[in-house]
Coordinates of C-alpha atoms in Angstrom, one line a residue:
X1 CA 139.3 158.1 118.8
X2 CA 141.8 159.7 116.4
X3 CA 141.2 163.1 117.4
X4 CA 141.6 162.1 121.0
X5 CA 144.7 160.6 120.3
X6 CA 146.0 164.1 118.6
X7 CA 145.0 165.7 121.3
X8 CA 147.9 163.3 123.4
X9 CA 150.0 164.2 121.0
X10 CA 149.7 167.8 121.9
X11 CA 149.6 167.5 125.5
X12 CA 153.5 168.5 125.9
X13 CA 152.5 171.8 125.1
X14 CA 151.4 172.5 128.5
X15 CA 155.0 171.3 130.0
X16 CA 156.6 174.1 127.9
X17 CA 156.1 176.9 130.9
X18 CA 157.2 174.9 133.6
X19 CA 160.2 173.5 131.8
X20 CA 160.8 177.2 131.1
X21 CA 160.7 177.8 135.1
X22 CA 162.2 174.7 136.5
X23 CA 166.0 174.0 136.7
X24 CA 167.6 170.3 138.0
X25 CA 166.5 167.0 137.4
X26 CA 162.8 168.4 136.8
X27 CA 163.7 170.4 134.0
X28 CA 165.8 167.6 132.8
X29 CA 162.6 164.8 132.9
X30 CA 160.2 167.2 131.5
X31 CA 162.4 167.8 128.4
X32 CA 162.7 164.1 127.9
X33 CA 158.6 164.2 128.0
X34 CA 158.5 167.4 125.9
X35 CA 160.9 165.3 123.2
X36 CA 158.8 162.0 123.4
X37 CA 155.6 164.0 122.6
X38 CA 157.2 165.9 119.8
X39 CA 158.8 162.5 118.3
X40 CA 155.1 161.1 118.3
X41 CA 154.0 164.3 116.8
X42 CA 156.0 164.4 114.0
X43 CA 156.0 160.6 113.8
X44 CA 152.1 160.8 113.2
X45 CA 152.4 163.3 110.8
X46 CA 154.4 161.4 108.2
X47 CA 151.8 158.8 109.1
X48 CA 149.3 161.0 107.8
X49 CA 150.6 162.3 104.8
X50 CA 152.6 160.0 103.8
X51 CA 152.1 156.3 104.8
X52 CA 149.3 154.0 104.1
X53 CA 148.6 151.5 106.6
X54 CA 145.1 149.7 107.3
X55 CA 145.8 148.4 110.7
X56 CA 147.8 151.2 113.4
X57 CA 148.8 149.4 116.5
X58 CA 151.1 151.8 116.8
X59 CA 148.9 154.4 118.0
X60 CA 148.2 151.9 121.1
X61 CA 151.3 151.5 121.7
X62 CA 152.0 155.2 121.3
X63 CA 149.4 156.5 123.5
X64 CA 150.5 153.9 126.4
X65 CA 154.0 155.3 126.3
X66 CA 152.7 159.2 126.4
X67 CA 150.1 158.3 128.8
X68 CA 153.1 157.1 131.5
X69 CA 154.8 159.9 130.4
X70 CA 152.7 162.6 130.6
X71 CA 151.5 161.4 134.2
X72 CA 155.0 161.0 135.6
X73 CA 155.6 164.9 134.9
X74 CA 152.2 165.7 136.3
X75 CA 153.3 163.6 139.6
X76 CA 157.0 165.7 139.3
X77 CA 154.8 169.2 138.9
X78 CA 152.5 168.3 142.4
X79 CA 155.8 167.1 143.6
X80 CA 157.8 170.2 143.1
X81 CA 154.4 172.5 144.3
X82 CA 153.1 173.3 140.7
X83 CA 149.9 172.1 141.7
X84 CA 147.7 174.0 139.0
X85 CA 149.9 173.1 136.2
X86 CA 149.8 169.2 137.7
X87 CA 146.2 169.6 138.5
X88 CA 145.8 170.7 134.5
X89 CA 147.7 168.6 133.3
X90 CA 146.0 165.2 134.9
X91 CA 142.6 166.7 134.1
X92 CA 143.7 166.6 130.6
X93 CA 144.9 163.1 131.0
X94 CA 141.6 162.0 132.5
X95 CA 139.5 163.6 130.1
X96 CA 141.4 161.7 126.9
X97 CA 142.0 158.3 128.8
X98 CA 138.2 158.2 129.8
X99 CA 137.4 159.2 125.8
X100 CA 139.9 156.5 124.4
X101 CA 138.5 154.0 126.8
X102 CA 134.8 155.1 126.1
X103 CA 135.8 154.3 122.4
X104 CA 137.7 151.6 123.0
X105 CA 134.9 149.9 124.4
X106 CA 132.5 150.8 121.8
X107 CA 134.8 149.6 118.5
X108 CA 135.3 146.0 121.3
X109 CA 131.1 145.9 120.8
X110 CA 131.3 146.6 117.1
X111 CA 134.2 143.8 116.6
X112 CA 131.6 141.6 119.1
X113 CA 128.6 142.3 116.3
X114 CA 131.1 141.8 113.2
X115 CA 131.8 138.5 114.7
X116 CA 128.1 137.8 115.5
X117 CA 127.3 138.5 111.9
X118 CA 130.2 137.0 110.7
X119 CA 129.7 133.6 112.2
X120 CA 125.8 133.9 111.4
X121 CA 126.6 134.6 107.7
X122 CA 128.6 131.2 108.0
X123 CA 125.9 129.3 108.9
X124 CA 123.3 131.0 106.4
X125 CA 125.7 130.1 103.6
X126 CA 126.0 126.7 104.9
X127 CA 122.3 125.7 105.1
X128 CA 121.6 128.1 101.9
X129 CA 123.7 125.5 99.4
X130 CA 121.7 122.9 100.8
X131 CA 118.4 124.2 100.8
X132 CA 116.4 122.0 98.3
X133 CA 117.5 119.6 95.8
X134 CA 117.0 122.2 93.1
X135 CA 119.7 124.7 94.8
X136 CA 121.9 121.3 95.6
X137 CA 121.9 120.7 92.0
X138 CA 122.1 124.2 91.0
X139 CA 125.2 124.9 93.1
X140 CA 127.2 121.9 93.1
X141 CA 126.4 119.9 89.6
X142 CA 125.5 118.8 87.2
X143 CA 126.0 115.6 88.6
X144 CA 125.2 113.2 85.6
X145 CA 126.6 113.3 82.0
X146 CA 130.1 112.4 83.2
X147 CA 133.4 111.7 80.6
X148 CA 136.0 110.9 83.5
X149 CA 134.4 108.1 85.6
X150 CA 135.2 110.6 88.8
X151 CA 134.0 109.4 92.1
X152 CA 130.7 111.3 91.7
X153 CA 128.6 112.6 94.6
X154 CA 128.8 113.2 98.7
X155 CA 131.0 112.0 100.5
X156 CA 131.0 111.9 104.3
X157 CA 133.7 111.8 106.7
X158 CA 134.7 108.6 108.6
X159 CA 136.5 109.1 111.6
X160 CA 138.0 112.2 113.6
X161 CA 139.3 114.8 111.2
X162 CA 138.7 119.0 110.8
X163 CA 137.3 118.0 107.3
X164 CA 133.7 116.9 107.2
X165 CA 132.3 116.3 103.7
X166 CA 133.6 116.3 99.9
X167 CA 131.3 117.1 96.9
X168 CA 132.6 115.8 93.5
X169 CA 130.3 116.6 90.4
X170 CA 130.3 115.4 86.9
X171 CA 132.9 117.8 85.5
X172 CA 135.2 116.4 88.2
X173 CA 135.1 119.9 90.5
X174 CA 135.4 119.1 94.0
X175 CA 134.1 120.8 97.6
X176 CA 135.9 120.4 100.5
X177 CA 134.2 121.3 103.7
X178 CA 135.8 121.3 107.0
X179 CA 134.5 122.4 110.6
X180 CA 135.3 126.6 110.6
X181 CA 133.0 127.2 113.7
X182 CA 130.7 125.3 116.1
X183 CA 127.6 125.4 114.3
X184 CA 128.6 126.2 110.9
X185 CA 130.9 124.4 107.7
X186 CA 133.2 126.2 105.0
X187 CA 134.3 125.0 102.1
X188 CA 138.1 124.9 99.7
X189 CA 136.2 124.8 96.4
X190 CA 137.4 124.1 92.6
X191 CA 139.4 127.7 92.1
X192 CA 142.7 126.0 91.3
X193 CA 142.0 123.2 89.1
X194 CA 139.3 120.0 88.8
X195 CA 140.0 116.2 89.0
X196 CA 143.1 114.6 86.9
X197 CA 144.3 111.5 86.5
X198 CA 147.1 110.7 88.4
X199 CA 149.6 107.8 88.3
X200 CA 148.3 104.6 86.4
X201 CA 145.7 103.9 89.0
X202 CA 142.4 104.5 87.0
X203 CA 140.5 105.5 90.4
X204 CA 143.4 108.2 91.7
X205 CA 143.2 111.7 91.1
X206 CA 144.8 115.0 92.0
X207 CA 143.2 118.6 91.9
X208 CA 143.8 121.8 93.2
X209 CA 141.5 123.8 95.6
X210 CA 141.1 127.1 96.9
X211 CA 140.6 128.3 100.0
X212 CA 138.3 131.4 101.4
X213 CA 141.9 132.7 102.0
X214 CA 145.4 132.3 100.9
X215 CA 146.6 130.3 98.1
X216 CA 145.1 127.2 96.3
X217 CA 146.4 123.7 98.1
X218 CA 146.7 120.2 96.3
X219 CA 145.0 117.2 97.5
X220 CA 144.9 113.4 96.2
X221 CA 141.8 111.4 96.1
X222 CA 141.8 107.3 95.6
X223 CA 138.6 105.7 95.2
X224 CA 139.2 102.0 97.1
X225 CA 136.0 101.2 97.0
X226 CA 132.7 102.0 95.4
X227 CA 131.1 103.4 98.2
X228 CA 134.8 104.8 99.9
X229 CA 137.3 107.4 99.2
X230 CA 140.7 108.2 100.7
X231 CA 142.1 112.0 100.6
X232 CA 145.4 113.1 101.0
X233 CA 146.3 116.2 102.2
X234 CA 149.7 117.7 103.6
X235 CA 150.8 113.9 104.1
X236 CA 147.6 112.9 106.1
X237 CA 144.7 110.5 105.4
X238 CA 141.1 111.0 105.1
X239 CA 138.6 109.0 104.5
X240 CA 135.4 109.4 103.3
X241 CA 132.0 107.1 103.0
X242 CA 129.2 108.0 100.3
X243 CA 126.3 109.1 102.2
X244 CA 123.5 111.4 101.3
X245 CA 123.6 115.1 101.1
X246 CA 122.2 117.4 104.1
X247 CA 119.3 118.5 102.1
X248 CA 116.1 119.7 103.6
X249 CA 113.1 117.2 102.6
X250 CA 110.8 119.7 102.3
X251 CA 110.6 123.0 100.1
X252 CA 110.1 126.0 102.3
X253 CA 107.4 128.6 100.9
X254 CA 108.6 131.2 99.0
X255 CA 107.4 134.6 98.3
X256 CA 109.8 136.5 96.4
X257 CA 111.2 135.9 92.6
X258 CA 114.3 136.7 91.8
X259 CA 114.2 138.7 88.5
X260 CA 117.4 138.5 87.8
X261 CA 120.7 140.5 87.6
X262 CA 120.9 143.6 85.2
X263 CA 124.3 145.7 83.8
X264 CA 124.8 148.8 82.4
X265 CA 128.2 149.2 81.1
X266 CA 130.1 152.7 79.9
X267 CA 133.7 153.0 79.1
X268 CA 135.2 156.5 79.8
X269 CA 138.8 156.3 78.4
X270 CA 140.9 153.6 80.7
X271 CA 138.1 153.0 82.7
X272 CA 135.0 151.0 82.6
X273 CA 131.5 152.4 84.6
X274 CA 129.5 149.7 85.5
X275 CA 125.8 149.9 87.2
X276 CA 124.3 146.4 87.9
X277 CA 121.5 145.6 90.0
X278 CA 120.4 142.5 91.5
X279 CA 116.4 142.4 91.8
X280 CA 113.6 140.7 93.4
X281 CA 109.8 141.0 93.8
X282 CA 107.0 140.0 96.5
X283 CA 103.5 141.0 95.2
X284 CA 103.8 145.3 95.1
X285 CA 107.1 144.7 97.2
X286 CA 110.6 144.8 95.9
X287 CA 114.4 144.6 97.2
X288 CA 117.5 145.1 95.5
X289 CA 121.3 145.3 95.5
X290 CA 123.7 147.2 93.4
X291 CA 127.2 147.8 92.3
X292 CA 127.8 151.3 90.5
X293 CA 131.2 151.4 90.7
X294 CA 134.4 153.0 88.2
X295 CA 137.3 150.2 87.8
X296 CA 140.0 150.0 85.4
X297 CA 139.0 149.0 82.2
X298 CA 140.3 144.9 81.2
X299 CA 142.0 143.9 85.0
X300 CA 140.7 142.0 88.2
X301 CA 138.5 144.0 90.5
X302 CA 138.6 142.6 93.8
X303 CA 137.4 144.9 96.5
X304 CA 134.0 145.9 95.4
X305 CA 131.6 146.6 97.9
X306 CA 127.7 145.9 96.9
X307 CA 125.3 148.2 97.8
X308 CA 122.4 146.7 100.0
X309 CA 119.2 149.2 98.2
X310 CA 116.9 147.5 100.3
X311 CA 113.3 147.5 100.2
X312 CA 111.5 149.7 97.2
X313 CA 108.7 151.6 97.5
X314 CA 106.0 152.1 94.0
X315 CA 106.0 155.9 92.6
X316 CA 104.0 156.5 89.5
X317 CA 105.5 152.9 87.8
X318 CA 108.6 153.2 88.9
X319 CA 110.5 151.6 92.3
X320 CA 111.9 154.0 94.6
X321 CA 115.1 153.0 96.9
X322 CA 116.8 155.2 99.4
X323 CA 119.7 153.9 101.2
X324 CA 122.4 154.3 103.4
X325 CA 125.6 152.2 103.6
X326 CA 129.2 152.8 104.9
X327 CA 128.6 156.6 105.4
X328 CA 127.2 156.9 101.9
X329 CA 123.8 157.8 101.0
X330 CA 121.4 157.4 98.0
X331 CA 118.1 157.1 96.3
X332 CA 117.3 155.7 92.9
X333 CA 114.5 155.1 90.7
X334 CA 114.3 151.7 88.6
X335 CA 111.7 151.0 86.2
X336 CA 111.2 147.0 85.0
X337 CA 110.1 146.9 81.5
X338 CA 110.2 143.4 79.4
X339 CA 113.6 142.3 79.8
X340 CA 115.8 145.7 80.2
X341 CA 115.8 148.0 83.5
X342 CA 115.9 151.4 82.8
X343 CA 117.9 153.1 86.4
X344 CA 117.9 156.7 87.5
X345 CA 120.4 157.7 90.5
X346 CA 119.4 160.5 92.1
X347 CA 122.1 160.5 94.1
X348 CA 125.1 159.1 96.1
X349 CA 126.5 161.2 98.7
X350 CA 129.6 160.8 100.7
X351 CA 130.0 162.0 104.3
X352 CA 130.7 165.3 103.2
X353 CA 127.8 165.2 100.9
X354 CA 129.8 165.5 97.7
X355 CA 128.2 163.9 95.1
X356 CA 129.7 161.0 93.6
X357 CA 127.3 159.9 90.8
X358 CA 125.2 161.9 88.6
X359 CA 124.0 159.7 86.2
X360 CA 121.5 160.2 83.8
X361 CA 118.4 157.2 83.0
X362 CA 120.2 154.3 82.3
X363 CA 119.3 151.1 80.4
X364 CA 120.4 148.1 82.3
X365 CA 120.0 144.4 80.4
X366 CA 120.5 141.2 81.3
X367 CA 124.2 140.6 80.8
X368 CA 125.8 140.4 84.5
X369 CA 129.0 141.2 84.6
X370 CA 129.5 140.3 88.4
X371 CA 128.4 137.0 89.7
X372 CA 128.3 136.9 93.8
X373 CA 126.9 133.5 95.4
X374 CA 126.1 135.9 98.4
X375 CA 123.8 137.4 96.5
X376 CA 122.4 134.9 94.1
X377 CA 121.7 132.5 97.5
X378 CA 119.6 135.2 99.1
X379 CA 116.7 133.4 100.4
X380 CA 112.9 133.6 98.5
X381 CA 111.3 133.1 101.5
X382 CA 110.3 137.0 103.0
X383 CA 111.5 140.0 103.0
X384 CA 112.7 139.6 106.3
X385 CA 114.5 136.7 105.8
X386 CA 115.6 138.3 102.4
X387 CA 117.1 141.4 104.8
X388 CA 118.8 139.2 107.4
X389 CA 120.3 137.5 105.3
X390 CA 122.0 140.7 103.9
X391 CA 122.5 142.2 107.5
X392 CA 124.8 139.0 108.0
X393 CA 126.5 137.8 104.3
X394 CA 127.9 140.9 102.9
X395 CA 129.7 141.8 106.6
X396 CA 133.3 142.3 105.6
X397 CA 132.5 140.9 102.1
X398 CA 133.9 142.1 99.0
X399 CA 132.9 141.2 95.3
X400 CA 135.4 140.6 92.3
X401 CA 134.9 140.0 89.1
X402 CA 136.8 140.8 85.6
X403 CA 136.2 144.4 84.5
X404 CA 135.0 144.5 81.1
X405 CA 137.9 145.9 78.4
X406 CA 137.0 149.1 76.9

């Protein structure tokens, strides 16, 4: 798509003979072309070198205006008898407007499947926290032991509203689902702050919640009655009836174990090199992820991309991965022995095939550095399920964590 759309860019150098040849009002409309497509041409360049910018509607618009453009001087050339120059020119047009629409449509079915997986990783999520009791408890307590007499439990919603549950556990942390497609609930969760007395009402309480995006939002919750609750949000009213949580009754069978997540951490002057690995087994069968990334050493990381390993395959002891993810490419080796995992990447390619990582065996132990619900919520069902769920989760998902001080 981007080299089609230099190509537009460099269509006015087939007006520069006519405009050479012509005199009048043709000349005059052709320069005006010849100066648009030089403006863009230049514009784009300082784009290039000099501006970063995720999202470039401009090059839509851009290409709209040239496109007009450029086809009003082919209609002027055919007009004024130049008919091989016109005919040239239009067959240029034609061949980049059928390649931009060609790619158009194909990043319009990518954005379809990103959706897809999007909304279907929102409903795995969902159904994942509520899995069993065990992952209920796991997730969301604990949910006895409680200092602050907080409205402990789930609560459903009564009534019309976008919200449909709250969770409250025994530390006072509280969950806040609403409605964020058809089939499927998100949740604001405790990132601001948890319960706190508010007022001298004994059963009010504010917190603070944050959403999946944007900043955290403060809500007020009054117990009236033992088995009721009212929330306050943005000056509106919700209430809420205790009612029991969506957990499935019975235990699916599982057969993979999670091992566990393993870090290897290396500081090279400011920055901090961290390999960690997430790892399960089925029988002779094994799956992992991975982070081996280079951060700044004591700061926030928040744009971390996992690597999905995938499925392993058994070499002389040792579990063999190959990958390919986001036009990178690798294979590692990863040995399990008592509670340390000793790693070996072969390699890590770019598009290019420059090689990004050469790292020597590692020793990777038990202390995670990252913690990724999308990850630690995989199912323990199969290995397929264990693979769609990762086809679906980590879609436009990044992991963050604190970077270990050096």
């Amino acid at each position: 798509m981007y080299l089609l759309y230099w190509g537009l860019l460099l269509t006015w150098v087939l007006l520069l003979w006519p405009v050479f040849c012509l005199r009048g009002r043709v000349r005059l409309w052709l320069l005006v072309v010849i100066a648009a497509g030089v403006a863009a041409l230049l514009h784009e360049i300082r784009m290039y070198l000099w501006v970063i910018a995720a999202i470039r509607l401009d090059i839509i618009l851009i290409s709209m205006a040239l496109g007009l453009l450029y086809a009003s001087a082919a209609a002027l050339l055919f007009f004024k008898q130049w008919r091989r120059a016109a005919t040239t020119l239009a067959a240029v047009l034609i061949l980049i407007g059928a390649g931009m629409i060609a790619k158009w449509v194909d990043v319009s079915r990518e954005g379809q499947s990103v959706r897809e997986a999007f909304e279907k990783g929102n409903r795995l999520l969902f159904k994942a926290k509520f899995r069993d009791s065990d992952t209920y408890e796991r997730y969301f307590g604990p949910f006895t032991g409680s200092s602050g007499n907080y409205p402990i439990g789930h609560w459903q919603i009564d009534g019309r509203s976008h919200f449909t549950r709250v969770i409250i556990n025994a530390e006072g942390r509280v969950w806040l689902y609403y409605q964020c497609q058809e089939d499927a609930e998100c949740h604001s969760g405790p990132g601001g702050s948890g319960l706190q007395k508010s007022g001298d009402n004994p059963r009010q309480w504010r917190a603070s919640l944050k959403p999946l995006v944007g900043l955290p939002f403060d809500i007020k919750i009054i117990q009236s009655e033992h088995d009721m609750l009212s929330l306050q949000e943005r000056d509106q009213t919700h209430r809420f009836t205790r009612a029991p949580p969506p957990v499935d009754a019975a235990l699916a069978a599982q057969s993979l174990q999670f091992l566990g997540a393993f870090t290897n951490v290396e500081c090279i002057r400011a920055h901090t090199k961290i390999h960690q690995v997430w790892l399960w087994q089925d029988g002779a069968h094994h799956y992992g992820i991975g982070i081996f990334s280079t951060l700044i050493s004591g700061r926030q990381a928040s744009f971390i991309r996992p690597v999905v390993i995938g499925e392993g395959v058994t070499e002389g002891g040792a579990w063999r991965f190959a990958w390919k993810q986001d036009g990178r490419s690798g294979t590692a080796s990863i040995v399990l022995k008592g509670g340390d995992v000793t790693l070996t990447l072969d390699q890590d390619l770019d598009q290019s095939g420059r090689d990004l990582e050469d790292a020597d065996q590692l020793i990777l132990n038990g202390d995670a550095v990252f913690s990724d619900e999308r990850i630690e919520l995989a199912p323990l069902t199969t290995g397929a399920d264990w693979q769609h769920w990762f086809d679906n989760v980590l879609v436009g998902h990044f992991t963050s964590g604190n970077v270990p001080a050096c």
